Coordinates of C-alpha atoms in Angstrom, one line a residue:
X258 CA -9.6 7.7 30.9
X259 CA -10.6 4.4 29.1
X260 CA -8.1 2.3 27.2
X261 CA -8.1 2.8 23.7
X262 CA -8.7 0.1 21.5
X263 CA -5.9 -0.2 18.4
X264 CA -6.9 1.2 15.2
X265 CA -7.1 -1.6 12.0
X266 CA -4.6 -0.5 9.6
X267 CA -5.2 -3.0 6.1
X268 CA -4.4 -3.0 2.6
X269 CA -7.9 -1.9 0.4
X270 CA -5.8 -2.7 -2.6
X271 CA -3.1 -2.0 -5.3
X272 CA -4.0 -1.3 -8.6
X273 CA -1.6 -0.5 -11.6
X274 CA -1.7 2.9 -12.6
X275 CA 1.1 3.0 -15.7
X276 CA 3.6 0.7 -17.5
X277 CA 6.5 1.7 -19.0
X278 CA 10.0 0.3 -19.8
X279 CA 11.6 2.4 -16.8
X280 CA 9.2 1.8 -14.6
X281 CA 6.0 0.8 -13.0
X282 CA 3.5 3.2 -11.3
X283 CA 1.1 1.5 -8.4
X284 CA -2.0 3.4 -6.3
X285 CA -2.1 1.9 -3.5
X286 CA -5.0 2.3 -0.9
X287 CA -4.9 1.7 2.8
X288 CA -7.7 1.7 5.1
X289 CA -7.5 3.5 8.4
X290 CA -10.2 2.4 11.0
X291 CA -10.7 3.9 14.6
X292 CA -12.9 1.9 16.8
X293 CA -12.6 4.6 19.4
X294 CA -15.3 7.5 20.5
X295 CA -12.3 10.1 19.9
X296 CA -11.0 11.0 16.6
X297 CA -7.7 10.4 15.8
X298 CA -4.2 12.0 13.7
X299 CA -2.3 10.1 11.2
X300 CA 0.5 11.5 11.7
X301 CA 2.0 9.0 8.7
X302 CA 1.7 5.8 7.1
X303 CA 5.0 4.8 5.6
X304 CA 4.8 1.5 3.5
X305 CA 6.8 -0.4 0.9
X306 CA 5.8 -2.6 -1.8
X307 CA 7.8 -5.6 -2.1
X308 CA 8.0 -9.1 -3.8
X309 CA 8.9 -12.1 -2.9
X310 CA 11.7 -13.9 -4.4
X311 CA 13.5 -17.0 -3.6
X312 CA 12.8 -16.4 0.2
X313 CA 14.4 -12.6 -0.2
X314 CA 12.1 -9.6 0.3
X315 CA 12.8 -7.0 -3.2
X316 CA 11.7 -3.8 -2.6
X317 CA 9.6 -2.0 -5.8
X318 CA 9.1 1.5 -4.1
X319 CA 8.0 3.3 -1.0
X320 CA 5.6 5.5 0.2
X321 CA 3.7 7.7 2.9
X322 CA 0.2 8.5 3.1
X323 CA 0.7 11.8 4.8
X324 CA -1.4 13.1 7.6
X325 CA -5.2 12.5 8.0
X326 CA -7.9 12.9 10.3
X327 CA -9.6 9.3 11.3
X328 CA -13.2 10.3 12.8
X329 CA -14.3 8.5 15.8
X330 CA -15.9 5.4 15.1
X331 CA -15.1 5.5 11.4
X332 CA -12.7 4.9 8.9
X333 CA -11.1 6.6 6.1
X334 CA -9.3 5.1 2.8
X335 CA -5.8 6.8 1.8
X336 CA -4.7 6.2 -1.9
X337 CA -1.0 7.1 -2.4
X338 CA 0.5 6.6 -6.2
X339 CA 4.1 5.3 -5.7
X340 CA 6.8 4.2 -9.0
X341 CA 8.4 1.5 -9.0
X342 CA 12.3 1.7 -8.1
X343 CA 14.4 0.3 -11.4
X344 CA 16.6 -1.9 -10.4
X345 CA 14.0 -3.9 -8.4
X346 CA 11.9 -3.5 -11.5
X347 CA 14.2 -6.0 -13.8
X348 CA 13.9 -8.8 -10.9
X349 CA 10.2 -8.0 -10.5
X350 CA 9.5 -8.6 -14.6
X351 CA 11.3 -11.7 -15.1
X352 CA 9.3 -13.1 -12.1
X353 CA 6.7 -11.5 -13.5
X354 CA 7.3 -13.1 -17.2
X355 CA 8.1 -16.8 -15.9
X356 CA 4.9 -16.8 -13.8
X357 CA 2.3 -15.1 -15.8
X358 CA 2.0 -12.7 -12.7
X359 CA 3.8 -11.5 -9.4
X360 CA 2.7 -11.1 -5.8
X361 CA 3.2 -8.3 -4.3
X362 CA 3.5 -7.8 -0.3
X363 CA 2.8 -4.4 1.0
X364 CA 4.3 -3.6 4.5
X365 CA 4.5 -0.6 6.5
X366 CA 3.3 0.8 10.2
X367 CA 0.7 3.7 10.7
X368 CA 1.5 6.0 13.6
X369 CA -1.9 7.6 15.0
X370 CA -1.8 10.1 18.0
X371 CA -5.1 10.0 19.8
X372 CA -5.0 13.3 22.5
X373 CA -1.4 13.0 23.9
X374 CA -0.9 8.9 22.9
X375 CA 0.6 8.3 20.0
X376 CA 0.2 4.7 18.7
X377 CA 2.1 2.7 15.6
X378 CA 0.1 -0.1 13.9
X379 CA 1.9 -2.3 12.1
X380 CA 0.2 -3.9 9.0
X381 CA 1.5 -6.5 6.0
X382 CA -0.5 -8.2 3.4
X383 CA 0.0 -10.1 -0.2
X384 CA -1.8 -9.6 -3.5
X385 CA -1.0 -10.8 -6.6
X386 CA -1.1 -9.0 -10.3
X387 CA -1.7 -10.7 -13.3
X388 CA -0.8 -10.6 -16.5
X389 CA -4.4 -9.5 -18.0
X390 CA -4.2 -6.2 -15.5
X391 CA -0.6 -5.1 -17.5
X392 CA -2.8 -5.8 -21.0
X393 CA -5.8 -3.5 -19.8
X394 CA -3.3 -1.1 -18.5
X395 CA -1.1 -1.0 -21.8
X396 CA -4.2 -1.0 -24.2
X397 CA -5.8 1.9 -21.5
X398 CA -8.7 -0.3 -20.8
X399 CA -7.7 0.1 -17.2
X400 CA -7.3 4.3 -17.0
X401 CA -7.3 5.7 -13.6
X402 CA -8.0 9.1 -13.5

């Protein structure tokens, strides 16, 4: 049998879905590709959405993607809505007061079985949210449906 090559797990995005004093609701999307000529399970894709503060990683909330068939040679984008956890939320809002905007890192492994091999995939990356995507959100010129 050939060797398989890894899948590319990466972040499409986070966008804000709702803002509220409790809480903050995020989508985010993550891109599974399969670069091999057999189709693939995702068994899961956990994640967490974190920020970066004063060298410490805060965690904002967690999530899974669930299961999903990857076609060979093809992708497929998973959106997951996640809220925000509130006592990370406090820390989170004064960054994100101070700065005009927070980055957020979202980090988390995929685990794809392909036949009888499973394989994890391991995946990080950092986007930032400004101030101007709260207003849209808050005003609703942002709705997601």
């Amino acid at each position: 049998m050939p060797v398989l090559s890894d899948p590319v797990v990466t972040l499409e995005g986070v966008s804000l879905r709702n803002v509220s004093l409790s809480s903050i609701g995020l989508e985010v999307a993550i891109r599974v590709e399969n670069p091999n000529p057999l189709g693939a399970d995702l068994q899961e894709c956990l994640f967490t959405v974190i920020y970066p503060n004063g060298g410490a990683d805060n965690r904002i909330a967690t999530g899974n993607t669930g299961g999903a068939k990857i076609p060979a040679r093809g992708s497929a984008v998973l959106r997951v809505p996640v809220s925000s956890d509130n006592a990370a939320l406090i820390g989170a809002l004064a960054a994100f007061v101070t700065h005009g905007g927070i980055e957020l890192t979202i980090k988390g492994t995929a685990v794809l079985k392909f036949l009888m091999i499973t394989k994890p995939v391991p995946f990080s990356r950092t986007m930032s949210v400004s101030i101007g995507e709260i207003a849209d959100i808050v005003t609703g010129q942002n709705k997601k449906e």
